[in-house]
Amino acid sequence: MTAPIDWLKAFPIQPATEAVEALREGWSKLAARPRPDFNPKTKEDGLTKRLKVYVENHVARERGLLGMWAAEDIIGDVDPKTGAMVEERRTDIVYGWNNDVQAMKLVFEFKRLGKQKKHRDHYLRDQGLGRFVTGIYSRKQAVAAMVGILLDPEDDVVPPIRKALEDAALGTALRLCQTPDGQPYARPSILFAGADFDTEHERDASLAPTHGTIRVSHFFLPFGYPTTTQKPKNGAGM
């Protein structure tokens, strides 16, 4: 991976850390017990919209965060000749912050995660992590966040994700940069204490910050009570 010192000096790590911790606190409070409209069966966009509003209205105010929160933020490109949308995407949650000399848009991409391979693929490939590599997500940004919402115990979900990143074909597709000791991810994260690991990816010049890569920190958030995707023998459950 690229030497972190140069770009980290210019990255506003304190506002980014404050945003991460606010989001994690908001999740911990909302997910502490089963709620009718915030639980493992709630759709992904339902969880992220409610989480953003709760963090913005309560946690961020209590913490004195001055940046802007958005959910389902529209990004894309417009053809200046016709006015038509050339490409349109939506980010789950984004925290925007700036001062006189720095600016940051920290994107959080959420995925509901069980222990099945289809869940890992959804998290790691084109609909998940891949968006930060070849897509327009976090354009020109040095840092982004993938957030796995755990539907099964962490030990059944996260180690297989790390193992999957060792696959050479997936590494090529994700344009992974290896760590100095040849690993596809850095563990622990150099950015956030609450992240399980970081991955670093090469990006095309039109998408990349000046140093050419984006670092994605990976967080995994459990509900505050046991959850499982394992269906009971009677067929009931998730």
Backbone as a ProteinNet text record, in pm:
[ID]
protein_1_A
[PRIMARY]
MTAPIDWLKAFPIQPATEAVEALREGWSKLAARPRPDFNPKTKEDGLTKRLKVYVENHVARERGLLGMWAAEDIIGDVDPKTGAMVEERRTDIVYGWNNDVQAMKLVFEFKRLGKQKKHRDHYLRDQGLGRFVTGIYSRKQAVAAMVGILLDPEDDVVPPIRKALEDAALGTALRLCQTPDGQPYARPSILFAGADFDTEHERDASLAPTHGTIRVSHFFLPFGYPTTTQKPKNGAGM
[TERTIARY]
82.8	0	87.3	29.4	106.6	145.6	260.4	302.5	197.5	146.7	33.2	67.1	192.7	228.9	190.9	222.4	204.4	58.7	-29.4	-168.4	-242.5	-201.9	-268.1	-244.6	-130.2	-103.9	-207	-257.3	-353.5	-497.8	-519.2	-655.5	-709.7	-832.3	-889.9	-936.9	-843.9	-874	-965.5	-951.3	-1035.7	-1183.6	-1223.7	-1366	-1416.1	-1332.5	-1373.4	-1396.7	-1307.1	-1321	-1445.4	-1472.1	-1591.4	-1718.1	-1719.7	-1835.6	-1853.8	-1744.2	-1749.3	-1802.4	-1750.5	-1792.1	-1937.4	-1982.7	-2123.1	-2213.1	-2174	-2253.7	-2257.3	-2144.1	-2139	-2221.8	-2216.5	-2297.4	-2446.1	-2483.2	-2623.2	-2672.9	-2591.5	-2629.9	-2646.1	-2550.8	-2555	-2683.5	-2727	-2848.4	-2974	-2982.8	-3102.1	-3114.4	-3000.1	-3000.1	-2990	-3001.2	-2982.7	-3090.8	-3211.2	-3322.1	-3409.3	-3488.3	-3575.8	-3678.2	-3689	-3788.5	-3873.8	-4000.9	-4088.6	-4037.3	-3969.9	-3924.4	-3772.2	-3702.4	-3555.9	-3510.6	-3492.3	-3460.6	-3396.5	-3350.8	-3280.9	-3362.6	-3495.8	-3578.7	-3603.7	-3568	-3588.4	-3498.7	-3552.7	-3474.1	-3354.9	-3254.4	-3129	-3149.9	-3226.5	-3245.3	-3326.8	-3415.3	-3489.8	-3399.4	-3306	-3210.8	-3123	-3070	-2975.7	-3045	-3166.8	-3238.7	-3268	-3315.3	-3346.9	-3220.6	-3113.9	-2987.7	-2935.3	-2937.8	-2889.9	-2968.1	-3100.1	-3183.3	-3158.9	-3147.7	-3122.7	-2987.3	-2885.7	-2751.7	-2751.8	-2811.3	-2812.6	-2888.6	-3004.2	-3089.9	-3046.4	-2976.1	-2944.3	-2793.9	-2730.8	-2590.8	-2498.4	-2513.6	-2424.8	-2439.3	-2561.2	-2582.4	-2516.5	-2531.7	-2470.3	-2318.5	-2263.4	-2118.6	-2064.9	-2152.2	-2109.5	-2049.7	-2092.9	-2042.8	-2106.2	-2023.7	-2069.3	-2088.4	-2058.3	-2070.5	-2213.8	-2230.6	-2362	-2380.2	-2497	-2531.5	-2634.2	-2621.8	-2720	-2739	-2862.3	-2893	-2953.1	-2924.3	-2972.9	-2930.6	-2805.8	-2752.4	-2731.5	-2787.5	-2776.7	-2642.8	-2571.8	-2447.6	-2458.8	-2373.7	-2377.6	-2313.9	-2353.8	-2303.2	-2418.6	-2408.6	-2508.1	-2440.4	-2504.3	-2456.3	-2484.4	-2379.2	-2403.2	-2472.8	-2467.9	-2532.7	-2683.7	-2723.3	-2865.3	-2934.1	-2853.8	-2912.7	-2957.7	-2931.2	-2974	-2878.1	-2931.6	-2847.6	-2774.9	-2642.7	-2562.2	-2548.4	-2532.7	-2518.6	-2576.4	-2644.5	-2704.5	-2691.3	-2639.7	-2627.8	-2669.7	-2693.2	-2727.3	-2635.1	-2582.1	-2499.2	-2585.5	-2554.3	-2637.1	-2634.6	-2516.9	-2499.7	-2368.9	-2368.9	-2246.6	-2237.2	-2115.6	-2088.1	-1994.6	-2039.6	-1959.2	-1907.8	-1783.5	-1718.8	-1614.9	-1598.5	-1490.1	-1455.2	-1333.2	-1293.3	-1227.3	-1145.7	-1086.7	-987.1	-930.7	-822.9	-849.1	-947.4	-972.5	-1120.5	-1148	-1286	-1289.3	-1402.7	-1415.3	-1560.5	-1582.7	-1712.8	-1689.9	-1724.7	-1701.1	-1826.4	-1817.9	-1930.6	-1929.7	-2047.1	-2067.9	-2161.5	-2111.7	-2192.8	-2228.8	-2357.5	-2406.6	-2451.7	-2426.7	-2476.3	-2521.8	-2643	-2687.7	-2608.6	-2553.3	-2457.6	-2493.1	-2523.9	-2530.4	-2404.9	-2405	-2285.3	-2276.7	-2378.5	-2382.2	-2288.8	-2243.7	-2154.8	-2221.3	-2351.4	-2419.6	-2412	-2410.1	-2395.4	-2254.9	-2154	-2015.4	-1997.2	-2052.2	-2039.5	-2106.3	-2221.4	-2293.1	-2210.3	-2140.8	-2057.5	-1930.4	-1869.3	-1735.4	-1733.5	-1837.4	-1828.2	-1898	-1956.7	-2001.4	-2103.7	-2186.4	-2289.1	-2240	-2113.8	-2059.4	-1924.7	-1821	-1687.5	-1643.6	-1684.8	-1645.9	-1687.3	-1791.3	-1836.5	-1731.5	-1647.5	-1543.2	-1419	-1421.3	-1304.3	-1328.8	-1433.1	-1459.2	-1577.3	-1659.9	-1776.3	-1745.2	-1851.4	-1833	-1846.7	-1859.8	-1868.3	-1737	-1748.2	-1631.7	-1529.4	-1579.3	-1491.3	-1396.1	-1266.2	-1157	-1135.3	-1200.9	-1185.4	-1078.4	-1006.6	-899.6	-949.5	-1066.6	-1115.5	-1264.9	-1308.4	-1450.2	-1470.9	-1597.9	-1628.4	-1730.6	-1701.7	-1798.3	-1847.3	-1979.2	-2038	-2124.1	-2085.2	-2163	-2256.9	-2386.1	-2486.4	-2498.7	-2456.2	-2443	-2577.4	-2614.9	-2736.2	-2706.2	-2581	-2532	-2416.6	-2372.7	-2259.9	-2136.5	-2064.5	-1949.8	-1848.6	-1822.2	-1722.3	-1763.3	-1891.9	-1939.8	-1938.9	-1921.7	-1936.1	-1805.2	-1734.3	-1620.3	-1496	-1453.3	-1334.8	-1349.2	-1464.5	-1476.5	-1463.5	-1502.3	-1484.2	-1335.7	-1263.4	-1118.3	-1053.4	-1097.7	-1042.1	-1071.1	-1190.6	-1227.2	-1137.4	-1090.8	-1004.2	-868	-835.3	-708.6	-715.6	-835.2	-850.7	-789.8	-701.8	-627.5	-719	-818.1	-908.8	-990.3	-1037.7	-1112.8	-1022	-899.6	-804.5	-778.3	-769.7	-749.5	-871.1	-990.2	-1112.4	-1127.7	-1085.4	-1096.3	-973.6	-876.7	-753.8	-689.5	-682.1	-629.2	-479.5	-438.3	-295.9	-256	-152.6	-108.9	-35.8	-40.5	35.9	185	273.6	416.5	451.3	372.3	400.2	316.8	258.8	192.9	50.1	-14.6	-152.8	-250.4	-372.7	-469.2	-543.8	-523.1	-588.6	-495.9	-518.4	-440	-526.1	-478.2	-550.1	-451.5	-467.6	-581.1	-577.8	-687.3	-698.5	-600.5	-541.6	-455.9	-538.5	-668.7	-752.4	-843.5	-918.2	-1025.2	-1015.5	-1017.9	-1006.4	-1122.2	-1239.2	-1355.8	-1364.7	-1273.7	-1276.4	-1206.3	-1254.6	-1190.8	-1065.3	-1071.2	-955	-974.3	-868.4	-871.1	-831.6	-887.2	-835.2	-799.6	-702	-660.8	-668.6	-718	-748.8	-698.2	-639.8	-604	-731.1	-732.5	-847	-798.3	-886.4	-853.5	-833.4	-755.4	-720.8	-844.1	-948.9	-1069.4	-1146.2	-1118	-1187.6	-1099.9	-968.6	-876.1	-836.4	-799.7	-732.4	-591.4	-517.7	-388.5	-290.4	-297.4	-201.8	-244.9	-363.6	-398.4	-476.5	-496.6	-568.2	-673.5	-768.2	-866	-851.4	-858.2	-852.6	-993.2	-1039.7	-1173.5	-1160.3	-1221.2	-1224.1	-1352.4	-1339.9	-1451.1	-1497.4	-1624.9	-1686.4	-1795.8	-1816.5	-1920	-2000.4	-2130.2	-2215.3	-2317.1	-2315.4	-2413.6	-2538.3	-2647.1	-2759.7	-2725.5	-2795.9	-2763.4	-2826.4	-2863.3	-2928.6	-2899	-2913.3	-2877.6	-2961.3	-2894.6	-2962.6	-2906.1	-2987.3	-2941.2	-3021.8	-2957	-3028.1	-3066.2	-3029.3	-3061.2	-3209.7	-3278	-3421.1	-3449.2	-3541.8	-3580.1	-3635.2	-3640.2	-3687.2	-3831.6	-3908.9	-4048.9	-4068.4	-3952.3	-3958	-3983.7	-4005	-4028.2	-3895.5	-3901.3	-3780.6	-3742	-3613.2	-3566.7	-3547.5
-117.8	0	124.2	234.4	357	398.3	466.8	516.6	614.5	595.2	674.3	815.3	842.6	968.5	1089.3	1088	1206.3	1248.6	1158.3	1199.4	1213	1137.7	1149.8	1286.2	1345.9	1478.9	1579.7	1558.4	1651.2	1610.2	1489.4	1440.4	1485.6	1539.1	1586.8	1471	1404.4	1281.8	1305.6	1418.6	1441.5	1453.3	1536.2	1539	1404.4	1331.2	1199.5	1104.1	1105.6	1019.3	1055.5	1185.1	1228.6	1179.2	1184.3	1136.4	985.9	911.9	766.7	730.9	795.9	763.4	802.7	912.3	951	846.1	797.4	696.2	566.1	526.9	404.3	417	534.1	556.1	552	619.3	618.3	477.6	398	259.5	182.9	197.1	123.4	152.4	277.4	313.9	263.1	282	238.9	86.7	18.1	-127.8	-200.8	-129.1	-191.6	-294.8	-272.4	-365.3	-370.4	-476	-483.9	-370.5	-302.6	-196.4	-230.6	-193.3	-231.1	-187.6	-74	-22.4	-12	-78.5	-80.2	-211.7	-311.6	-446.3	-522.1	-644.1	-716.3	-738.9	-732	-750.7	-621	-507.2	-378.1	-368.7	-316.9	-305.1	-212	-234.1	-160.4	-8.8	40.9	184.8	238	155.9	196.1	213.6	122.6	133.4	257.9	280.4	391.3	526.7	538.7	666.6	699	602.1	625.3	654.7	582.7	606	746.5	790.3	925	1030.9	1020.8	1121.3	1121.3	1003.4	995.1	1055.5	1021.1	1075.6	1227.1	1275.2	1418.9	1495.7	1444.4	1516.4	1503.9	1396.3	1371.3	1361.1	1258.6	1230.9	1343.9	1388.6	1492.8	1622.4	1656.6	1778.3	1767.4	1652.5	1632.5	1638.1	1593	1591.4	1721.8	1810.6	1937.2	1927.6	1828.9	1815.5	1922.8	1987.2	2100.6	2067.2	1945.9	1909	1877.3	1840.1	1812.8	1663.3	1611.3	1471.3	1459.1	1356.6	1330.9	1180.7	1140.3	1000.9	996	888.5	875.2	996.9	1037.2	1154	1120.5	1201.2	1175.6	1225.5	1137.9	1175	1131.3	1186.4	1146.4	1249.1	1247.1	1340.7	1386.4	1509.3	1567.2	1604.9	1572.8	1615.5	1765	1850.4	1994.5	2040	1958.4	1996.7	1971.9	1860.3	1823.5	1842.8	1849.7	1856.9	1722.6	1615.8	1482.2	1424.3	1342.1	1269.4	1158.2	1160.9	1057.9	937.9	965.1	858.5	910	821.7	860.8	747.4	780.2	684.3	752.5	672.1	725.9	664.3	747.3	698	680.3	582.5	552.8	668.2	698.5	810.7	879.8	1012	1087.8	1198.8	1220.7	1331.3	1428.4	1551.2	1652.9	1755.3	1792.1	1886.2	1967.2	2092.1	2172	2288.8	2337.4	2464.1	2547.4	2643	2733	2663.8	2551.1	2489.4	2343.6	2279.9	2138.1	2111.8	2005.2	1961.4	1809.6	1752.3	1606.8	1569.2	1463.7	1399.1	1251.5	1213	1075.8	992.9	901.1	817.6	688.2	651.7	524.9	439.6	328.3	235.8	116.5	94.8	-8.4	-132.3	-249.1	-375.6	-465.3	-519.9	-621.2	-748.6	-808.9	-917.4	-1039.4	-1147.6	-1277.1	-1356	-1483.4	-1565.1	-1632.4	-1615.3	-1683	-1616	-1696.6	-1644.7	-1531.9	-1542.3	-1437.5	-1303.2	-1306.8	-1182.8	-1127.3	-1214.8	-1169.1	-1107.8	-1173.5	-1121.1	-985	-969.5	-842.1	-732.6	-769.3	-673.3	-637	-735	-715.4	-675	-706.7	-689.8	-562.4	-566.6	-443.6	-363.7	-430.7	-359.3	-311.4	-338.2	-299.5	-229.8	-298.1	-239.4	-195.2	-267.8	-233.9	-94.6	-39.9	94.3	200.8	172.5	268.2	254.4	158.1	133	181.8	130.4	165.8	260.3	276.3	362.9	506.2	588.3	731.3	762.9	661.2	684.7	746.2	842	903.6	955.2	1017.7	1072	1174.2	1153.5	1240.8	1237.2	1143.9	1134.2	1031.9	1057.4	968.1	853.4	870.8	773.8	752.3	628.8	594.2	483.2	446.9	344.8	245.7	118.9	12.5	-31.1	-46.9	-83	-206.9	-314.7	-437.3	-443.4	-458.3	-475.6	-625.4	-669.6	-812.1	-876.4	-973.6	-1051.6	-1186.5	-1224.6	-1345.8	-1305.5	-1394.4	-1361	-1317.6	-1221.7	-1163.2	-1269.1	-1367.1	-1469.3	-1555	-1558.7	-1635	-1552.5	-1421.3	-1331.5	-1266.4	-1208.5	-1122.3	-1199.3	-1303.9	-1377.6	-1430	-1482.2	-1523.5	-1407.4	-1288.7	-1172.7	-1143	-1144.7	-1122.1	-1231.5	-1356.5	-1467	-1448.9	-1402.8	-1384.3	-1282.3	-1182.7	-1079.6	-1135.5	-1256.8	-1318.8	-1379.9	-1388.8	-1444.8	-1350.6	-1403.1	-1319.7	-1252.9	-1325.9	-1268.7	-1154.3	-1171.1	-1064	-944.1	-972.1	-864.4	-783	-851.4	-780.5	-695.9	-752.9	-679.4	-556	-568	-456.5	-365.2	-398.7	-319.3	-295.4	-405	-398.1	-368	-282.7	-258.5	-341.9	-419.7	-502.7	-419.8	-468.8	-406.7	-438.1	-371.5	-401	-547.9	-617.4	-759.9	-851.2	-794	-874.8	-913.8	-849.4	-882.1	-793.8	-843.6	-764.4	-660.6	-662.3	-565.9	-534.5	-419.4	-378	-393.6	-469.4	-493	-485	-389.6	-298	-183.1	-111.5	6.5	113.4	186	298.9	425.5	418.1	538.1	542.5	435.2	438.3	319.1	347.8	241	142.6	189.5	102.9	17.6	37.1	-42.1	-175.8	-278.9	-410.1	-416	-358	-355.8	-248.4	-217.9	-125.5	-200.3	-157.6	-197.9	-71.5	-83.4	30.5	-9.3	81	49	157.8	114.7	209.6	255.4	383	436.7	509.9	518.9	598.3	743.7	814.8	952.8	1040.8	1013.8	1096.5	1077.9	969.2	937.9	952	946.9	934.3	1069.7	1072.1	1189.6	1198.3	1299.2	1324	1209.2	1134.9	1025.2	895.7	893.6	785.6	668.6	662.4	548.8	597.7	508.9	534.7	426.7	466.2	370.2	356	232.7	203.5	132.9	191.4	128.2	46.4	-72	-166.6	-181.2	-148.7	-156.1	-262.7	-327.8	-430.2	-404.8	-377.7	-333.9	-442.1	-489.8	-589.6	-523.8	-596.4	-557.4	-591.3	-529	-548.1	-670.9	-766.7	-888.6	-995.5	-1122.6	-1228.8	-1222.3	-1237.6	-1240.2	-1354.7	-1404.6	-1513	-1515.8	-1559.7	-1585.6	-1732.7	-1812.5	-1954.5	-1974	-2034.7	-2054.6	-2175.7	-2161.1	-2276.9	-2389.2	-2508.1	-2624.5	-2610.6	-2530.9	-2513	-2411.7	-2350.2	-2258	-2115.4	-2087.1	-1950.6	-1879	-1748.6	-1670.3	-1587.3	-1538.7	-1446.6	-1516.2
0	0	0	-38.7	-41.9	98	109.8	239.3	290.7	413.4	458.9	500.9	527.5	591.5	506.2	378.7	295.6	285.2	243.1	224.9	356.4	457	586.6	650.8	620.4	673.7	625	505	447.5	472.8	523	542.8	678.6	682.5	809.6	896.6	959.6	1031.7	1151.4	1220	1337.9	1302.6	1204.7	1167.6	1116.7	1044.3	995.3	1112	1208.3	1326.1	1405.3	1419	1491.4	1422.4	1290.4	1215.4	1232.9	1223.2	1240.8	1379.4	1481.1	1616.8	1641.7	1582.2	1595.4	1531.5	1414.9	1345.8	1426	1477.9	1557.4	1685.5	1748.3	1868.6	1835.3	1725.2	1684.9	1657.7	1588.4	1562.2	1692.4	1782	1907.9	1984.9	1982.8	2056.4	1986.5	1855.8	1783.3	1778.1	1768.6	1753.4	1886.7	1996.2	2127.8	2158.6	2109.3	2132.4	2007.6	1991.1	1872.3	1872.9	1760	1744.1	1621.9	1622.3	1510.9	1374.2	1367.7	1238.7	1228.8	1317.3	1311.6	1371.6	1284.8	1330	1213.6	1233	1125.9	999.1	1007.2	888.8	812.8	872.6	806.9	684.1	574.8	453.3	474.7	392.1	405.2	403.1	305.2	296.1	413.2	467.4	585.7	706.2	722.7	833	819.3	699.6	682.6	693.4	639.9	652.1	797.9	871.8	1012.6	1092.3	1061.3	1131.3	1104.9	980.2	946.5	1021.7	1020.8	1087.1	1237.7	1297.2	1441.4	1477.3	1400.9	1428	1411.8	1305	1278.6	1387.2	1428.6	1522.2	1667.1	1699.1	1839.7	1865.7	1809.3	1843.6	1798.7	1673	1621.5	1700.1	1736.6	1815	1951.4	2015.3	2146.9	2138.9	2027.2	2009.5	1949.8	1908.7	1852.3	1713.3	1634.6	1497.8	1409.7	1328.9	1249.5	1102.2	1062.4	921.8	881.9	754.1	697.7	676.8	716.2	696.3	584.6	503.8	399.7	385.3	354	322.1	182.7	110.6	-27.4	-110.1	-92	-162.3	-310.5	-398.7	-542.3	-594.6	-663.6	-730.9	-876	-961	-1100.8	-1190.8	-1318.5	-1418.5	-1507.4	-1553.9	-1643.5	-1774.4	-1885.3	-2016.4	-2030.9	-2037.1	-2043.5	-2170.4	-2276	-2401.1	-2397.3	-2337.6	-2339.1	-2204.6	-2099	-1965.4	-1911.9	-1983.9	-1941.7	-1838.7	-1750.4	-1656.6	-1731.5	-1728.3	-1792.3	-1700.2	-1573.4	-1473.9	-1343.3	-1271.7	-1143.9	-1044.5	-927.1	-818.3	-688.3	-586.3	-455	-350.6	-264.3	-154.6	-30.9	51.8	169	269.3	321.9	414.2	379.1	382.9	360.4	463.5	511.8	603.8	533.4	516.8	450.7	550.4	534.9	627.1	551.3	589.3	531.5	623.5	606.2	667.5	558	594.9	494.7	403	447.8	369.8	333.4	395.1	371.6	348.1	277	255.9	249.8	288.8	292.5	271.6	192.5	183.6	214.5	335.2	379.5	355.3	259	219.7	300.9	351.9	421.7	336.7	286.1	206.7	295	315.5	406.7	329.8	390.9	336.8	452.6	438.8	534.8	507.6	612.6	593.9	677.1	608.6	672.9	640	676.6	659.6	522.2	438.6	310.2	208.7	111.9	8.1	-71	-96	-172	-99.4	32.2	109.9	94.3	99.7	80.5	-57.2	-158	-293.9	-305.9	-244.3	-248.2	-181.4	-76.7	-2.9	-79.5	-143	-199.1	-346.2	-420.4	-565.3	-612.8	-732.1	-798.5	-719.7	-642.2	-565.9	-430	-399.1	-270.3	-283.4	-239.9	-240.3	-379.4	-482.1	-618.4	-661.1	-598.3	-633.7	-601.5	-504.7	-467.8	-555.9	-644.1	-727.8	-870.5	-933.2	-1073.3	-1089.8	-985.4	-994.8	-956.7	-948.5	-920.2	-772.7	-690.3	-546.4	-496.2	-404	-340.3	-441.7	-544.7	-647.9	-587.7	-612.1	-566.4	-414.4	-346.2	-200.8	-165	-56.3	-13	72.8	135.4	233.5	214.3	234.2	235.4	337.4	359.9	459.8	406.8	422.3	402.2	540	552.8	682.3	664.8	728.6	725.3	845	817.6	923.1	948.1	1064.6	1091.9	1123.3	1040.6	1062	1124.4	1125.5	1190.8	1282.8	1371.6	1458.9	1379.6	1432.5	1362.4	1319.1	1404.7	1371.9	1252.5	1222	1106.3	978.6	991.1	876.6	834.9	930.7	896.7	854.1	926.4	878.7	735.3	693.1	552.6	453.7	493.3	406.1	389.4	499.7	490.6	406.3	424.4	347	199	164.4	23.8	-44.4	30.5	-27.1	-69.2	-25.1	-64.5	-204.3	-261.2	-395.1	-498.4	-581.1	-676.3	-778.1	-827	-927	-869.3	-746.9	-681.8	-655.6	-612.7	-589.7	-715.1	-829.2	-956.1	-990.3	-973.5	-1004.4	-916.9	-791.6	-697	-699	-783	-795.6	-659.2	-583.9	-448.2	-448.5	-356.4	-330.4	-209.5	-222.7	-111.7	-6.8	116.6	224.5	203.9	276.2	262.9	286.8	368.7	391.7	302.1	194.4	93.3	121.3	217.7	250.1	171.3	145.1	69	153.6	282.6	370.5	487.7	549.2	665.7	789.9	885.3	1009	1124.8	1216.4	1232.5	1133.1	1127.3	1042.5	1087.9	991.3	1027.5	1048.8	1019	1024.2	1146.3	1169	1268.6	1362.4	1492.2	1591.2	1581.5	1536.9	1530.5	1405.9	1311.5	1188	1208.4	1142.4	1151.1	1065.5	945.1	856.9	751.1	678.3	565.2	438.1	326.6	195.8	118.9	30.2	-52	-198.9	-281.7	-420.5	-514.1	-625.3	-730.2	-801.2	-841.6	-915.7	-1039.9	-1139.2	-1256.1	-1216	-1294	-1259.9	-1244.7	-1321.4	-1313.9	-1183.8	-1112.1	-987.9	-864.1	-882.6	-771.2	-713.6	-584.7	-529.8	-588.3	-549.8	-614.4	-597.3	-486.7	-466.3	-536.3	-599.4	-690	-634.1	-503.2	-445	-346.3	-317.4	-212.4	-106.4	18.8	129.2	186.3	194.1	245.3	379.2	481.6	613.3	625.8	683	690.4	834.8	856.3	988.7	986.1	1099.8	1108.5	1235.6	1217.3	1327.5	1362.4	1486	1527.7	1586.5	1588.5	1671.3	1816.4	1907.8	2049.3	2110.1	2026	2070.6	1965.6	1998.9	1903.5	1775.8	1662.9	1533.3	1450.3	1358.8	1273.4	1144.8	1037.9	912.7	900.9	1001.2	1000.7	1025.7	932.2	947.1	1036.2	1128.4	1211.4	1125.5	1180.2	1103.7	1061	1134.7	1096.9	986.1	940.3	827.6	867.4	998	1041.1	1057.6	1076.9	1101.2	982.9	983	881.4	748.5
[MASK]
++++++++++++++++++++++++++++++++++++++++++++++++++++++++++++++++++++++++++++++++++++++++++++++++++++++++++++++++++++++++++++++++++++++++++++++++++++++++++++++++++++++++++++++++++++++++++++++++++++++++++++++++++++++++++++++++++++++++++++++

